[in-house]
């Protein structure tokens, strides 16, 4: 039976690289940091240690590559939720070189659609990624490699992914769908909530489909204080100093945000 390395070798170096990273991530999460040695990874992947040194320069380079690969997959998943929205159509960085690739042709020229729907889709995509790639998620967000300090490129990759959430929230603010906070403040609150929820879920505390409903109810509750009433006329005094603002009820907020 062919090893993961042998199968990947038939498809090219990029696939070889991915196969080794997937093997390393699985070893790290299932057996702990002690299993993350070049020799052990090579043995599990079915390749020589020379291949790992050639591709990654050793263990430290491989750990950095795990971080970059995880965030590259994460970023692609988030962008795929609303590919025609200008907020999500900025260039994508290659996880190995850091070079920026152009977005799909025409995406920047297309006007954004329903920004609140795009934000919801992005929040759902966050959970989808964590469930699809739990090993990488643990490397990225749960300190699976003690003592690892990401380099500038890795920090930039993480920041770029969070910026997608900030941009999605900003689009809602600019369209008048949210108010009462900055894009960064609202994005921070959302991330705190959804990270906690998916961390519990991938650890086994909650199971679908109930976990999906609770996840959406959670981010709806976070957004509720910032939502504008859907029937607010242009001449309504909301947002004008001294004017009265009709707040959405909790039930209205959940229905509008999570439906």
Coordinates of C-alpha atoms in Angstrom, one line a residue:
X1 CA 0.0 0.0 0.0
X2 CA 1.4 3.4 -1.0
X3 CA 2.3 5.8 1.8
X4 CA 0.8 9.4 2.0
X5 CA 4.1 10.7 0.7
X6 CA 4.2 8.3 -2.2
X7 CA 0.6 9.1 -3.2
X8 CA 1.3 12.8 -3.0
X9 CA 4.6 12.5 -4.9
X10 CA 2.7 11.5 -8.0
X11 CA 0.8 14.8 -7.9
X12 CA 3.7 17.2 -7.3
X13 CA 5.6 19.1 -4.6
X14 CA 2.7 21.1 -3.4
X15 CA 0.7 18.0 -2.6
X16 CA 3.8 16.5 -0.9
X17 CA 4.1 19.6 1.3
X18 CA 0.4 19.4 2.2
X19 CA 0.6 15.7 3.0
X20 CA 3.5 16.2 5.4
X21 CA 1.8 19.2 7.1
X22 CA -1.4 17.2 7.6
X23 CA 0.6 14.3 9.1
X24 CA 2.5 16.6 11.4
X25 CA -0.7 18.4 12.6
X26 CA -2.4 15.1 13.3
X27 CA 0.6 13.8 15.3
X28 CA 0.8 17.1 17.3
X29 CA -2.9 17.0 18.3
X30 CA -3.3 13.3 18.9
X31 CA 0.0 12.6 20.7
X32 CA 1.3 16.0 21.8
X33 CA 4.3 18.2 21.1
X34 CA 6.7 15.4 21.9
X35 CA 5.7 13.6 18.8
X36 CA 6.6 16.6 16.6
X37 CA 10.1 15.5 15.6
X38 CA 11.4 15.4 12.0
X39 CA 12.2 11.7 12.3
X40 CA 8.7 10.8 13.6
X41 CA 6.9 12.9 11.0
X42 CA 9.0 11.4 8.2
X43 CA 8.2 7.9 9.5
X44 CA 4.4 8.6 9.6
X45 CA 4.4 10.3 6.2
X46 CA 6.5 7.7 4.6
X47 CA 9.2 10.0 3.4
X48 CA 12.9 10.7 4.3
X49 CA 14.0 13.2 6.8
X50 CA 15.9 14.9 4.0
X51 CA 12.5 15.8 2.3
X52 CA 11.3 17.6 5.4
X53 CA 14.6 19.5 5.8
X54 CA 14.5 20.4 2.1
X55 CA 10.9 21.7 2.3
X56 CA 10.9 23.3 5.7
X57 CA 14.5 23.7 6.9
X58 CA 13.8 21.6 10.1
X59 CA 11.2 21.4 12.9
X60 CA 11.0 25.2 13.5
X61 CA 10.3 25.9 9.9
X62 CA 7.7 23.1 9.8
X63 CA 5.8 24.5 12.8
X64 CA 5.7 27.9 11.2
X65 CA 4.4 26.2 8.0
X66 CA 1.6 24.6 10.0
X67 CA 0.5 28.0 11.2
X68 CA 0.6 29.5 7.7
X69 CA -1.1 26.5 6.1
X70 CA -3.9 26.6 8.7
X71 CA -4.5 30.3 8.2
X72 CA -4.3 30.0 4.4
X73 CA -7.1 27.4 4.4
X74 CA -9.1 29.5 6.9
X75 CA -8.8 32.6 4.7
X76 CA -9.9 30.7 1.6
X77 CA -12.9 29.3 3.5
X78 CA -14.0 32.8 4.7
X79 CA -13.6 34.4 1.3
X80 CA -15.5 31.6 -0.4
X81 CA -18.6 32.6 1.6
X82 CA -19.2 35.8 -0.3
X83 CA -16.8 35.8 -3.3
X84 CA -18.6 38.7 -5.0
X85 CA -18.4 41.1 -2.1
X86 CA -15.8 43.8 -2.3
X87 CA -15.2 43.5 1.4
X88 CA -13.9 39.9 0.9
X89 CA -12.2 40.3 -2.4
X90 CA -8.8 41.6 -1.5
X91 CA -5.7 39.7 -2.6
X92 CA -4.9 36.3 -1.1
X93 CA -1.3 35.6 0.1
X94 CA 0.5 32.4 -0.8
X95 CA 1.2 30.6 2.5
X96 CA 4.8 29.8 1.4
X97 CA 6.0 32.9 -0.3
X98 CA 3.7 35.5 1.1
X99 CA 3.2 36.9 -2.4
X100 CA -0.3 38.3 -3.1
X101 CA -2.4 36.6 -5.8
X102 CA -5.1 38.6 -7.5
X103 CA -8.8 37.9 -6.6
X104 CA -11.1 36.3 -9.2
X105 CA -11.6 38.6 -12.2
X106 CA -14.5 41.0 -11.7
X107 CA -15.0 40.5 -8.0
X108 CA -13.7 43.9 -6.9
X109 CA -16.0 45.6 -9.4
X110 CA -19.1 43.9 -8.3
X111 CA -21.1 45.8 -5.7
X112 CA -21.6 44.1 -2.3
X113 CA -25.0 42.6 -1.7
X114 CA -26.7 42.1 1.7
X115 CA -23.9 42.9 4.1
X116 CA -25.7 41.4 7.1
X117 CA -26.2 38.1 5.2
X118 CA -22.5 38.2 4.2
X119 CA -21.5 38.7 7.8
X120 CA -23.7 35.8 8.9
X121 CA -22.2 33.6 6.2
X122 CA -18.7 34.5 7.4
X123 CA -19.6 33.6 11.0
X124 CA -21.0 30.3 9.9
X125 CA -17.9 29.7 7.8
X126 CA -15.7 30.2 10.9
X127 CA -17.5 27.2 12.6
X128 CA -17.4 25.2 9.4
X129 CA -13.6 25.6 9.2
X130 CA -13.1 24.6 12.8
X131 CA -15.2 21.4 12.4
X132 CA -13.6 20.5 9.0
X133 CA -10.0 21.3 10.2
X134 CA -10.0 20.8 14.0
X135 CA -6.3 19.9 14.1
X136 CA -5.2 23.1 12.3
X137 CA -7.7 25.1 14.4
X138 CA -6.0 23.9 17.6
X139 CA -2.6 24.8 16.2
X140 CA -3.8 28.3 15.2
X141 CA -6.0 29.2 18.2
X142 CA -5.4 26.8 21.1
X143 CA -1.7 26.8 21.6
X144 CA -1.0 23.2 20.5
X145 CA 2.7 24.0 20.1
X146 CA 3.9 25.4 23.5
X147 CA 6.5 28.1 23.2
X148 CA 5.9 28.7 19.5
X149 CA 6.3 32.4 18.6
X150 CA 5.0 33.1 15.1
X151 CA 7.2 35.1 12.8
X152 CA 6.1 38.3 11.0
X153 CA 4.7 36.5 8.1
X154 CA 2.6 34.2 10.3
X155 CA 1.4 37.1 12.4
X156 CA 0.4 38.9 9.2
X157 CA -1.6 35.9 8.0
X158 CA -3.5 35.7 11.3
X159 CA -4.3 39.4 11.2
X160 CA -5.4 39.2 7.6
X161 CA -8.0 36.6 8.5
X162 CA -9.3 38.7 11.4
X163 CA -9.4 41.8 9.1
X164 CA -12.0 39.9 7.0
X165 CA -14.4 39.9 9.9
X166 CA -13.7 43.6 10.7
X167 CA -14.4 44.5 7.0
X168 CA -17.6 42.5 7.0
X169 CA -18.8 44.4 10.1
X170 CA -17.7 47.7 8.7
X171 CA -19.8 47.0 5.6
X172 CA -22.8 46.6 7.8
X173 CA -22.1 49.8 9.6
X174 CA -21.6 51.7 6.3
X175 CA -25.0 50.4 5.0
X176 CA -26.7 51.5 8.2
X177 CA -27.5 47.9 9.3
X178 CA -25.5 48.2 12.6
X179 CA -24.7 51.1 14.9
X180 CA -23.4 51.9 18.3
X181 CA -19.9 50.5 18.1
X182 CA -16.8 50.5 15.9
X183 CA -16.1 47.8 13.4
X184 CA -13.2 46.6 15.5
X185 CA -15.2 46.5 18.7
X186 CA -18.1 44.5 17.3
X187 CA -15.7 42.2 15.5
X188 CA -13.8 41.6 18.8
X189 CA -17.0 40.7 20.6
X190 CA -18.1 38.4 17.8
X191 CA -14.7 36.6 17.7
X192 CA -14.6 36.1 21.5
X193 CA -18.1 34.5 21.3
X194 CA -17.6 32.3 18.3
X195 CA -14.1 31.1 19.3
X196 CA -15.4 30.0 22.7
X197 CA -18.3 28.2 21.1
X198 CA -16.4 26.3 18.5
X199 CA -13.6 25.4 20.9
X200 CA -16.2 23.7 23.2
X201 CA -17.7 22.0 20.2
X202 CA -14.5 20.5 18.7
X203 CA -13.6 19.4 22.3
X204 CA -16.8 17.3 22.4
X205 CA -19.0 19.3 24.7
X206 CA -21.7 20.0 22.1
X207 CA -22.9 18.0 19.1
X208 CA -24.8 19.0 15.9
X209 CA -27.4 19.8 15.0
X210 CA -28.2 21.5 18.3
X211 CA -24.7 23.0 18.4
X212 CA -25.4 24.8 15.1
X213 CA -28.6 26.4 16.5
X214 CA -26.9 27.5 19.7
X215 CA -24.0 28.9 17.8
X216 CA -26.2 31.1 15.6
X217 CA -28.3 32.1 18.7
X218 CA -25.0 33.2 20.4
X219 CA -23.8 35.4 17.6
X220 CA -27.3 36.8 17.2
X221 CA -27.3 37.8 20.8
X222 CA -23.9 39.5 20.4
X223 CA -25.2 41.5 17.4
X224 CA -28.6 42.3 19.0
X225 CA -27.5 45.5 20.7
X226 CA -26.0 46.9 17.5
X227 CA -28.9 46.1 15.1
X228 CA -31.1 48.9 13.7
X229 CA -34.8 48.2 13.3
X230 CA -35.5 47.0 9.8
X231 CA -38.4 49.4 9.2
X232 CA -36.5 52.6 10.2
X233 CA -37.5 55.5 7.8
X234 CA -35.0 57.9 6.5
X235 CA -36.4 60.8 8.6
X236 CA -36.5 58.8 11.8
X237 CA -34.6 60.6 14.7
X238 CA -32.6 57.4 15.4
X239 CA -28.9 58.2 15.6
X240 CA -29.6 62.0 15.9
X241 CA -28.6 63.5 19.2
X242 CA -31.6 63.9 21.4
X243 CA -33.8 61.7 19.2
X244 CA -35.4 58.5 20.4
X245 CA -34.3 55.1 19.1
X246 CA -36.6 52.1 19.0
X247 CA -34.4 49.2 20.1
X248 CA -35.1 45.8 18.6
X249 CA -36.5 43.3 21.1
X250 CA -34.3 40.2 21.7
X251 CA -36.7 38.1 19.8
X252 CA -36.6 40.5 16.8
X253 CA -32.8 40.6 16.9
X254 CA -32.4 36.8 16.9
X255 CA -35.0 36.3 14.2
X256 CA -33.3 39.0 12.0
X257 CA -29.7 37.9 12.6
X258 CA -30.0 34.1 12.7
X259 CA -32.8 33.3 10.2

